[in-house]
CSV table of C-alpha atoms and ligand atoms in Angstrom, one decimal:
chain,number,residue,atom,x,y,z
A,15,MET,CA,0.0,0.0,0.0
A,16,SER,CA,1.2,3.5,-0.7
A,17,SER,CA,-0.3,6.5,1.1
A,18,LEU,CA,0.1,10.2,0.6
A,19,LEU,CA,-1.0,13.1,2.9
A,20,ILE,CA,-1.2,16.6,1.4
A,21,HIS,CA,-1.4,19.1,4.2
A,22,ASN,CA,-1.2,22.8,4.8
A,23,ILE,CA,-3.6,23.4,1.8
A,24,GLY,CA,-4.6,27.1,2.0
A,25,MET,CA,-7.8,26.5,0.0
A,26,LEU,CA,-9.3,23.3,-1.3
A,27,ALA,CA,-11.9,24.1,-4.0
A,28,THR,CA,-13.9,21.4,-5.7
A,29,PRO,CA,-17.3,20.5,-7.1
A,30,GLU,CA,-18.9,17.5,-5.5
A,31,GLY,CA,-20.4,14.3,-6.7
A,32,THR,CA,-20.5,12.1,-9.8
A,33,GLU,CA,-22.9,13.9,-12.1
A,34,ALA,CA,-22.7,17.1,-14.2
A,35,HIS,CA,-23.9,20.2,-12.4
A,36,ARG,CA,-26.4,22.4,-14.1
A,37,GLY,CA,-28.0,25.8,-13.4
A,38,PRO,CA,-27.1,27.4,-10.1
A,39,ALA,CA,-25.4,24.2,-9.0
A,40,GLN,CA,-22.7,24.8,-11.6
A,41,GLY,CA,-21.4,27.6,-9.4
A,42,GLN,CA,-21.6,25.8,-6.1
A,43,LEU,CA,-18.3,24.3,-4.8
A,44,ARG,CA,-17.1,22.8,-1.7
A,45,VAL,CA,-14.4,25.2,-0.3
A,46,LEU,CA,-12.3,24.3,2.7
A,47,GLU,CA,-9.6,26.4,4.2
A,48,ASN,CA,-6.5,25.0,6.0
A,49,ALA,CA,-7.3,21.6,4.5
A,50,TRP,CA,-5.7,18.2,4.0
A,51,ILE,CA,-6.3,15.2,1.7
A,52,TYR,CA,-5.3,11.7,2.4
A,53,THR,CA,-4.9,9.2,-0.4
A,54,GLU,CA,-4.1,5.4,-0.6
A,55,ASN,CA,-3.1,3.5,-3.7
A,56,GLY,CA,-4.0,6.3,-6.0
A,57,ARG,CA,-7.5,6.9,-4.5
A,58,ILE,CA,-8.9,9.7,-2.2
A,59,VAL,CA,-9.7,8.2,1.2
A,60,SER,CA,-10.5,11.2,3.3
A,61,PHE,CA,-10.1,15.0,3.4
A,62,GLY,CA,-11.0,17.8,5.8
A,63,SER,CA,-9.9,21.0,7.4
A,64,GLY,CA,-7.8,21.7,10.5
A,65,GLU,CA,-5.1,19.4,11.8
A,66,PRO,CA,-4.9,16.1,9.8
A,67,PRO,CA,-6.0,13.3,12.1
A,68,LEU,CA,-3.7,10.8,10.5
A,69,THR,CA,-0.3,10.5,8.8
A,70,ALA,CA,1.0,8.7,5.7
A,71,GLU,CA,4.2,7.2,4.2
A,72,GLU,CA,4.6,10.3,2.1
A,73,LYS,CA,3.7,13.8,3.3
A,74,LEU,CA,3.4,16.8,1.0
A,75,ASP,CA,3.3,20.3,2.3
A,76,ALA,CA,1.1,22.5,0.0
A,77,GLY,CA,2.6,25.6,1.5
A,78,GLY,CA,-0.8,27.3,2.0
A,79,ARG,CA,-1.6,27.1,-1.7
A,80,LEU,CA,-4.8,26.4,-3.6
A,81,VAL,CA,-5.6,22.8,-4.4
A,82,THR,CA,-8.2,21.6,-7.0
A,83,PRO,CA,-9.1,18.4,-8.7
A,84,GLY,CA,-6.8,17.7,-11.7
A,85,LEU,CA,-8.2,19.4,-14.8
A,86,VAL,CA,-10.1,17.4,-17.4
A,87,ASP,CA,-9.8,18.4,-21.0
A,88,ALA,CA,-13.0,16.9,-22.6
A,89,HIS,CA,-12.2,17.8,-26.3
A,90,THR,CA,-8.9,17.4,-28.1
A,91,HIS,CA,-7.8,16.4,-31.6
A,92,LEU,CA,-4.6,15.1,-30.0
A,93,ILE,CA,-3.4,12.7,-32.7
A,94,PHE,CA,-2.1,14.5,-35.8
A,95,GLY,CA,0.9,14.7,-38.0
A,96,GLY,CA,2.4,18.1,-39.0
A,97,TRP,CA,1.2,21.6,-38.1
A,98,ARG,CA,-0.6,24.3,-40.0
A,99,GLN,CA,1.4,27.5,-39.3
A,100,ASN,CA,0.9,28.3,-43.0
A,101,GLU,CA,-2.7,29.1,-42.2
A,102,LEU,CA,-1.8,32.0,-40.0
A,103,ALA,CA,-1.1,34.3,-42.9
A,104,MET,CA,-4.4,33.4,-44.4
A,105,LYS,CA,-6.2,34.1,-41.1
A,106,ILE,CA,-4.6,37.5,-41.0
A,107,ARG,CA,-6.0,38.2,-44.4
A,108,ASN,CA,-9.4,37.1,-43.2
A,109,VAL,CA,-9.6,33.9,-45.3
A,110,PRO,CA,-12.4,31.9,-43.5
A,111,TYR,CA,-11.7,28.5,-41.9
A,112,LEU,CA,-14.3,26.7,-44.1
A,113,ASP,CA,-12.8,28.3,-47.3
A,114,ILE,CA,-9.3,26.9,-46.4
A,115,LEU,CA,-11.0,23.4,-46.0
A,116,ALA,CA,-13.0,23.7,-49.2
A,117,SER,CA,-9.8,24.4,-51.1
A,118,GLY,CA,-8.2,21.2,-49.9
A,119,GLY,CA,-6.3,22.7,-47.0
A,120,GLY,CA,-7.2,22.8,-43.3
A,121,ILE,CA,-8.3,19.4,-42.0
A,122,LEU,CA,-7.4,17.8,-45.3
A,123,SER,CA,-3.8,18.9,-45.1
A,124,THR,CA,-3.5,17.4,-41.6
A,125,VAL,CA,-5.0,14.2,-43.0
A,126,LYS,CA,-2.1,14.0,-45.5
A,127,ALA,CA,0.5,14.6,-42.8
A,128,THR,CA,-1.2,12.1,-40.4
A,129,HIS,CA,-1.2,9.4,-43.2
A,130,ALA,CA,2.5,10.1,-43.7
A,131,ALA,CA,3.4,9.5,-40.1
A,132,THR,CA,3.9,6.1,-38.5
A,133,GLU,CA,2.0,4.9,-35.4
A,134,ALA,CA,5.2,5.3,-33.4
A,135,GLU,CA,5.8,8.8,-34.6
A,136,LEU,CA,2.2,9.8,-33.8
A,137,THR,CA,2.5,8.2,-30.4
A,138,ASN,CA,5.7,10.1,-29.6
A,139,LYS,CA,4.3,13.4,-30.8
A,140,ALA,CA,1.1,13.0,-28.8
A,141,ALA,CA,3.0,11.9,-25.7
A,142,THR,CA,5.0,15.1,-25.8
A,143,ALA,CA,1.7,17.0,-25.9
A,144,LEU,CA,0.3,15.0,-23.0
A,145,ASP,CA,3.5,15.9,-21.0
A,146,GLU,CA,2.9,19.5,-21.7
A,147,MET,CA,-0.8,19.2,-20.8
A,148,MET,CA,0.1,17.6,-17.5
A,149,ARG,CA,2.6,20.4,-16.7
A,150,PHE,CA,-0.4,22.8,-17.1
A,151,GLY,CA,-2.6,20.8,-14.7
A,152,THR,CA,-4.6,18.5,-17.0
A,153,THR,CA,-4.7,15.0,-15.6
A,154,THR,CA,-7.4,13.4,-17.9
A,155,CYS,CA,-8.3,14.2,-21.5
A,156,GLU,CA,-10.3,13.1,-24.4
A,157,ALA,CA,-8.8,12.5,-27.9
A,158,LYS,CA,-10.4,12.0,-31.3
A,159,SER,CA,-9.5,10.3,-34.5
A,160,GLY,CA,-10.6,12.1,-37.7
A,161,TYR,CA,-7.4,12.7,-39.6
A,162,GLY,CA,-7.6,9.2,-41.2
A,163,LEU,CA,-10.9,9.2,-43.1
A,164,CYS,CA,-10.4,5.6,-44.2
A,165,LYS,CA,-10.5,2.4,-42.2
A,166,ASP,CA,-6.8,1.7,-41.8
A,167,GLU,CA,-5.8,5.2,-41.0
A,168,GLU,CA,-8.7,5.8,-38.5
A,169,LEU,CA,-7.8,2.6,-36.7
A,170,LYS,CA,-4.1,3.7,-36.7
A,171,GLN,CA,-5.1,6.9,-34.9
A,172,LEU,CA,-7.3,5.0,-32.4
A,173,ARG,CA,-4.5,2.5,-31.7
A,174,VAL,CA,-2.2,5.4,-30.8
A,175,ILE,CA,-4.7,6.5,-28.2
A,176,ARG,CA,-4.8,2.9,-26.8
A,177,LYS,CA,-1.0,2.9,-26.7
A,178,LEU,CA,-0.9,6.2,-24.9
A,179,ASN,CA,-3.3,4.8,-22.2
A,180,GLU,CA,-0.9,1.9,-21.7
A,181,THR,CA,2.3,4.0,-21.6
A,182,HIS,CA,1.4,7.5,-20.3
A,183,PRO,CA,0.1,8.5,-16.9
A,184,MET,CA,-2.7,10.6,-18.5
A,185,ASP,CA,-6.1,8.9,-18.8
A,186,VAL,CA,-7.3,9.4,-22.4
A,187,ALA,CA,-10.9,8.8,-23.4
A,188,ALA,CA,-11.1,7.7,-27.1
A,189,THR,CA,-13.6,9.2,-29.6
A,190,PHE,CA,-14.0,7.9,-33.2
A,191,MET,CA,-14.5,10.9,-35.6
A,192,GLY,CA,-14.3,9.4,-39.0
A,193,ALA,CA,-17.0,11.9,-40.0
A,194,HIS,CA,-14.6,14.9,-39.5
A,195,ALA,CA,-14.4,15.8,-43.2
A,196,LEU,CA,-15.4,14.3,-46.6
A,197,PRO,CA,-12.3,12.6,-48.1
A,198,PRO,CA,-11.5,14.2,-51.5
A,199,GLU,CA,-11.9,10.9,-53.3
A,200,TYR,CA,-15.6,10.8,-52.2
A,201,LYS,CA,-16.3,14.4,-53.3
A,202,GLU,CA,-18.9,13.2,-55.8
A,203,ASN,CA,-20.0,10.3,-53.7
A,204,ARG,CA,-21.1,11.5,-50.3
A,205,GLU,CA,-23.4,8.4,-49.7
A,206,GLY,CA,-20.4,6.2,-50.5
A,207,TYR,CA,-18.4,7.6,-47.6
A,208,LEU,CA,-21.4,7.4,-45.2
A,209,LYS,CA,-21.8,3.8,-46.3
A,210,LEU,CA,-18.1,3.1,-45.7
A,211,LEU,CA,-18.3,4.7,-42.2
A,212,CYS,CA,-21.5,2.8,-41.2
A,213,GLU,CA,-20.8,-0.6,-42.8
A,214,GLU,CA,-17.0,-1.0,-42.4
A,215,ILE,CA,-15.3,1.5,-40.2
A,216,ILE,CA,-17.7,1.8,-37.3
A,217,PRO,CA,-18.1,-2.0,-37.0
A,218,ALA,CA,-14.3,-2.4,-37.0
A,219,VAL,CA,-13.8,0.3,-34.3
A,220,ALA,CA,-16.5,-1.4,-32.2
A,221,GLN,CA,-15.0,-4.9,-32.9
A,222,GLU,CA,-11.6,-3.8,-31.6
A,223,LYS,CA,-13.1,-1.7,-28.8
A,224,LEU,CA,-11.0,1.2,-29.8
A,225,ALA,CA,-13.4,4.0,-28.9
A,226,ARG,CA,-16.2,4.8,-26.4
A,227,PHE,CA,-17.7,7.8,-28.3
A,228,CYS,CA,-18.6,8.7,-31.9
A,229,ASP,CA,-18.4,12.3,-33.0
A,230,VAL,CA,-19.4,14.1,-36.2
A,231,PHE,CA,-18.5,17.6,-37.7
A,232,CYS,CA,-22.0,18.9,-38.4
A,233,GLU,CA,-21.2,22.1,-40.4
A,234,THR,CA,-21.8,23.9,-43.7
A,235,GLY,CA,-19.8,22.1,-46.4
A,236,VAL,CA,-18.9,19.2,-44.1
A,237,PHE,CA,-21.8,17.0,-42.9
A,238,THR,CA,-25.5,18.0,-42.8
A,239,ALA,CA,-27.6,17.4,-39.7
A,240,GLU,CA,-29.3,14.5,-41.5
A,241,GLU,CA,-26.0,12.9,-42.4
A,242,SER,CA,-24.8,13.5,-38.8
A,243,ARG,CA,-27.9,11.7,-37.5
A,244,GLN,CA,-27.2,8.8,-39.8
A,245,VAL,CA,-23.6,8.3,-38.5
A,246,LEU,CA,-24.5,8.9,-34.8
A,247,GLU,CA,-27.4,6.4,-35.0
A,248,CYS,CA,-25.2,3.9,-36.6
A,249,GLY,CA,-22.5,4.4,-33.9
A,250,LYS,CA,-25.2,4.0,-31.2
A,251,GLU,CA,-26.1,0.6,-32.7
A,252,TYR,CA,-22.5,-0.4,-32.2
A,253,GLY,CA,-22.4,0.9,-28.6
A,254,LEU,CA,-20.6,4.2,-29.3
A,255,ILE,CA,-22.0,7.1,-27.4
A,256,PRO,CA,-22.8,10.2,-29.6
A,257,LYS,CA,-21.0,13.5,-29.5
A,258,ILE,CA,-21.4,16.2,-32.1
A,259,HIS,CA,-19.5,19.3,-33.3
A,260,ALA,CA,-22.4,21.7,-33.6
A,261,ASP,CA,-23.0,25.3,-34.4
A,262,GLU,CA,-19.3,26.2,-34.6
A,263,ILE,CA,-19.6,28.4,-37.7
A,264,ASP,CA,-23.2,28.0,-39.0
A,265,PRO,CA,-26.3,26.9,-37.0
A,266,ILE,CA,-27.5,24.0,-39.3
A,267,GLY,CA,-29.4,22.0,-36.7
A,268,GLY,CA,-26.5,20.3,-34.8
A,269,SER,CA,-27.5,21.3,-31.3
A,270,GLN,CA,-31.2,20.4,-31.9
A,271,LEU,CA,-30.0,17.0,-33.1
A,272,ALA,CA,-27.7,16.6,-30.1
A,273,GLY,CA,-30.7,16.8,-27.7
A,274,GLN,CA,-32.9,14.6,-29.9
A,275,ILE,CA,-30.4,11.9,-30.2
A,276,GLY,CA,-29.4,12.0,-26.5
A,277,ALA,CA,-25.8,13.0,-27.3
A,278,ILE,CA,-23.6,13.0,-24.1
A,279,SER,CA,-22.2,16.3,-25.2
A,280,ALA,CA,-22.3,18.9,-28.0
A,281,GLU,CA,-19.2,20.8,-28.8
A,282,HIS,CA,-18.4,24.5,-29.7
A,283,LEU,CA,-22.0,25.8,-29.9
A,284,ILE,CA,-20.7,29.3,-30.8
A,285,VAL,CA,-23.8,30.3,-32.7
A,286,CYS,CA,-26.2,28.0,-30.9
A,287,PRO,CA,-29.9,29.1,-31.3
A,288,ASP,CA,-32.4,29.1,-28.5
A,289,GLU,CA,-34.1,25.9,-29.9
A,290,GLY,CA,-30.7,24.2,-29.7
A,291,ILE,CA,-30.3,25.1,-26.0
A,292,ALA,CA,-33.9,23.9,-25.3
A,293,SER,CA,-33.2,20.7,-27.1
A,294,MET,CA,-30.0,20.0,-25.2
A,295,ALA,CA,-31.8,20.8,-21.9
A,296,ARG,CA,-34.5,18.3,-22.7
A,297,GLY,CA,-32.0,15.6,-23.9
A,298,GLY,CA,-29.6,16.0,-21.0
A,299,THR,CA,-26.8,17.0,-23.3
A,300,ILE,CA,-23.7,18.7,-21.8
A,301,ALA,CA,-22.5,21.8,-23.7
A,302,CYS,CA,-18.8,21.4,-24.2
A,303,LEU,CA,-17.6,24.9,-24.9
A,304,LEU,CA,-14.2,25.8,-26.5
A,305,PRO,CA,-13.5,29.5,-25.8
A,306,ALA,CA,-9.9,29.4,-27.0
A,307,THR,CA,-11.2,28.4,-30.4
A,308,SER,CA,-13.5,31.5,-30.6
A,309,PHE,CA,-10.4,33.5,-29.7
A,310,TYR,CA,-8.3,31.8,-32.3
A,311,LEU,CA,-11.0,32.1,-35.1
A,312,ASN,CA,-11.7,35.7,-34.0
A,313,SER,CA,-15.4,34.7,-33.9
A,314,THR,CA,-18.1,35.4,-31.4
A,315,TYR,CA,-18.5,33.4,-28.1
A,316,ALA,CA,-21.0,30.7,-27.2
A,317,PRO,CA,-24.0,31.9,-25.2
A,318,ALA,CA,-22.7,30.2,-22.0
A,319,ARG,CA,-24.7,32.2,-19.5
A,320,LYS,CA,-27.9,31.5,-21.3
A,321,MET,CA,-27.1,27.8,-21.3
A,322,ILE,CA,-26.5,27.8,-17.5
A,323,GLU,CA,-29.8,29.8,-17.1
A,324,GLN,CA,-31.6,27.2,-19.2
A,325,GLY,CA,-30.3,24.3,-17.2
A,326,VAL,CA,-27.7,23.0,-19.6
A,327,PRO,CA,-24.5,21.8,-17.8
A,328,VAL,CA,-21.4,23.6,-19.3
A,329,ALA,CA,-18.1,21.9,-19.7
A,330,LEU,CA,-15.0,23.8,-20.9
A,331,ALA,CA,-12.2,22.3,-23.1
A,332,SER,CA,-9.2,23.2,-25.2
A,333,ASP,CA,-10.1,21.8,-28.6
A,334,TYR,CA,-6.3,21.3,-29.1
A,335,ASN,CA,-5.8,20.8,-32.8
A,336,PRO,CA,-3.4,22.0,-35.5
A,337,GLY,CA,-5.9,24.3,-37.2
A,338,SER,CA,-8.5,26.2,-35.2
A,339,CYS,CA,-6.9,26.0,-31.8
A,340,PRO,CA,-3.2,25.0,-31.4
A,341,CYS,CA,-3.5,25.5,-27.6
A,342,LEU,CA,-3.6,22.8,-24.9
A,343,ASN,CA,-3.5,25.1,-21.9
A,344,LEU,CA,-6.7,24.8,-19.9
A,345,GLN,CA,-5.6,27.7,-17.6
A,346,LEU,CA,-6.0,30.0,-20.6
A,347,VAL,CA,-9.4,28.5,-21.4
A,348,MET,CA,-10.4,29.3,-17.8
A,349,ASN,CA,-9.3,32.9,-18.2
A,350,ILE,CA,-11.2,33.4,-21.5
A,351,ALA,CA,-14.3,31.7,-20.1
A,352,CYS,CA,-14.4,34.2,-17.2
A,353,LEU,CA,-13.8,37.2,-19.4
A,354,LYS,CA,-15.8,36.4,-22.5
A,355,TYR,CA,-18.6,34.0,-21.3
A,356,ARG,CA,-18.9,36.0,-18.0
A,357,LEU,CA,-18.8,32.7,-16.0
A,358,THR,CA,-17.7,33.0,-12.4
A,359,PRO,CA,-14.5,31.2,-11.3
A,360,GLU,CA,-16.7,28.7,-9.5
A,361,GLU,CA,-18.7,27.9,-12.6
A,362,VAL,CA,-15.4,27.7,-14.6
A,363,LEU,CA,-13.8,25.3,-12.2
A,364,THR,CA,-16.9,23.0,-12.4
A,365,GLY,CA,-16.6,23.3,-16.3
A,366,VAL,CA,-13.0,22.1,-16.4
A,367,THR,CA,-13.4,19.4,-13.8
A,368,LEU,CA,-16.7,17.6,-12.9
A,369,ASN,CA,-18.7,18.7,-16.0
A,370,ALA,CA,-15.8,17.9,-18.3
A,371,ALA,CA,-15.5,14.4,-16.6
A,372,ALA,CA,-19.2,13.9,-17.1
A,373,ALA,CA,-18.9,14.9,-20.8
A,374,ILE,CA,-16.5,11.9,-21.3
A,375,GLY,CA,-18.3,9.5,-19.1
A,376,MET,CA,-15.7,9.5,-16.3
A,377,ALA,CA,-17.4,11.4,-13.5
A,378,GLU,CA,-17.5,8.3,-11.3
A,379,LEU,CA,-13.7,8.3,-11.4
A,380,VAL,CA,-12.3,11.9,-11.8
A,381,GLY,CA,-13.4,15.5,-11.7
A,382,SER,CA,-13.8,16.2,-8.0
A,383,VAL,CA,-12.2,15.7,-4.6
A,384,ASP,CA,-14.6,13.0,-3.4
A,385,ARG,CA,-14.0,9.8,-1.5
A,386,ALA,CA,-13.0,6.8,-3.7
A,387,LYS,CA,-12.2,9.0,-6.7
A,388,GLN,CA,-8.8,8.9,-8.3
A,389,ALA,CA,-6.3,11.1,-6.4
A,390,ASP,CA,-5.8,13.4,-9.4
A,391,LEU,CA,-5.0,16.8,-7.9
A,392,VAL,CA,-3.2,20.1,-8.7
A,393,ILE,CA,-1.4,22.3,-6.2
A,394,TRP,CA,-1.5,25.8,-7.7
A,395,ASP,CA,0.9,28.7,-7.2
A,396,ALA,CA,-2.2,30.7,-6.2
A,397,PRO,CA,-3.8,31.5,-2.8
A,398,ASP,CA,-7.3,31.1,-4.0
A,399,LEU,CA,-9.5,30.3,-7.0
A,400,ASN,CA,-10.1,33.9,-8.0
A,401,TYR,CA,-6.3,34.3,-8.4
A,402,LEU,CA,-6.0,31.3,-10.7
A,403,CYS,CA,-8.7,32.6,-13.0
A,404,TYR,CA,-7.4,36.2,-12.9
A,405,ARG,CA,-3.7,35.8,-13.8
A,406,LEU,CA,-3.1,35.5,-17.5
A,407,GLY,CA,-0.4,33.8,-19.5
A,408,SER,CA,1.7,32.2,-16.7
A,409,ASN,CA,1.6,28.5,-15.9
A,410,LEU,CA,0.4,28.5,-12.2
A,411,ALA,CA,0.5,24.7,-11.8
A,412,HIS,CA,3.0,24.1,-9.0
A,413,THR,CA,2.6,20.3,-8.4
A,414,VAL,CA,0.5,17.9,-10.5
A,415,ILE,CA,-0.6,14.6,-8.8
A,416,LYS,CA,-1.9,11.7,-10.9
A,417,LYS,CA,-3.4,8.7,-9.1
A,418,GLY,CA,-1.5,9.7,-5.9
A,419,VAL,CA,1.8,10.0,-7.7
A,420,LEU,CA,3.7,13.3,-8.1
A,421,TYR,CA,4.2,14.0,-11.8
A,422,HIS,CA,7.6,15.3,-12.8
A,423,GLY,CA,7.3,15.9,-16.6
B,18,IZC,O1,-8.1,20.3,-37.8
B,18,IZC,O2,-9.3,22.1,-38.1
B,18,IZC,N1,-13.0,22.3,-36.1
B,18,IZC,N2,-12.3,20.3,-36.6
B,18,IZC,C1,-13.5,21.0,-36.5
B,18,IZC,C2,-11.3,21.0,-36.3
B,18,IZC,C3,-11.7,22.3,-36.0
B,18,IZC,C4,-9.9,20.5,-36.3
B,18,IZC,C5,-9.1,21.0,-37.5
B,19,ZN,ZN1,-13.1,19.7,-32.3
């Protein structure tokens, strides 16, 4: 048995429980001052405030700092070859994201670079990104395929995720996103690609148990709401839980579909209409918002306050990808969520911990300081939660703990 006692915690701030928090509950945290946490074999056993009533093999003095649950990044496109710095000049000239894609660049250029990389190369590159994420305080994340767009290459990306789970301390939830773009060879044969997805690729993903979720890019010029429904329904038949990229650029029915189909989460929602919010509230869908992408696309910001008012739980994630958001720092996401969505630091913390964990089906295990959950914790170079959300551009993660073990990345 290995045990760890973290003591002299100035402030412990955490949401509570194993389900997403919606409405006013999103802003309600447990806050303890002068606190301690005791863990055994990577799990939280007890915590409280005042003098710790017990000791452990290993003792860690938090120095009066803030401690929160490890951050959960519920939306990344972690596995990719190459980068897209060539698109920066186009962005500066106001070339729209969807125009770059329509001309064969964007996602399709990353598809080429990902095809050209070996499984080992992709694994090493993603592991380097995971190391950086952990240094910024992320201890669990999600990762999507979607730069393969054919059976072998999609499976290659998902096997990289499996390998990372075996070799890296980060927990990585796998999402199949073969419907990320239409491959150029199917330009005149959309039904052909949908048939390939539904009859060959999804069954193979399910057979090898390579993913838990199925995601679709429902967007103008990519997949329509009807096509998205087809793919997600098929995924469901094979046991894959639906997620959907909805209302990122144009509101073409993605958020309405999310609620109807019972998607666990809908992503982006930058231009989400009122009917979409109502549908998600009815369907129990979590809004997974990506504020750093709005910043990077120089677009507007998702109506996060309205979602909270309407009872939709809000999760916050990075969207780490080589095109629309080459950023994996959730601390920056927290800053932007406060400043642009006008969420409170308490609502933001729930968004990057418990609600994010719920958006990837892991809220029983991570996302809060609760008994029996994994001892995934961050000691911050901050006296309180307001300070963490207020400072901009520094890495305030002081010590990152994954399953009770100090991470030295
Ligand atoms: O590579 O551009 N939005 N998919 C949907 C992305 C962004 C990733 C990319
Ligand atoms: Zn995305």
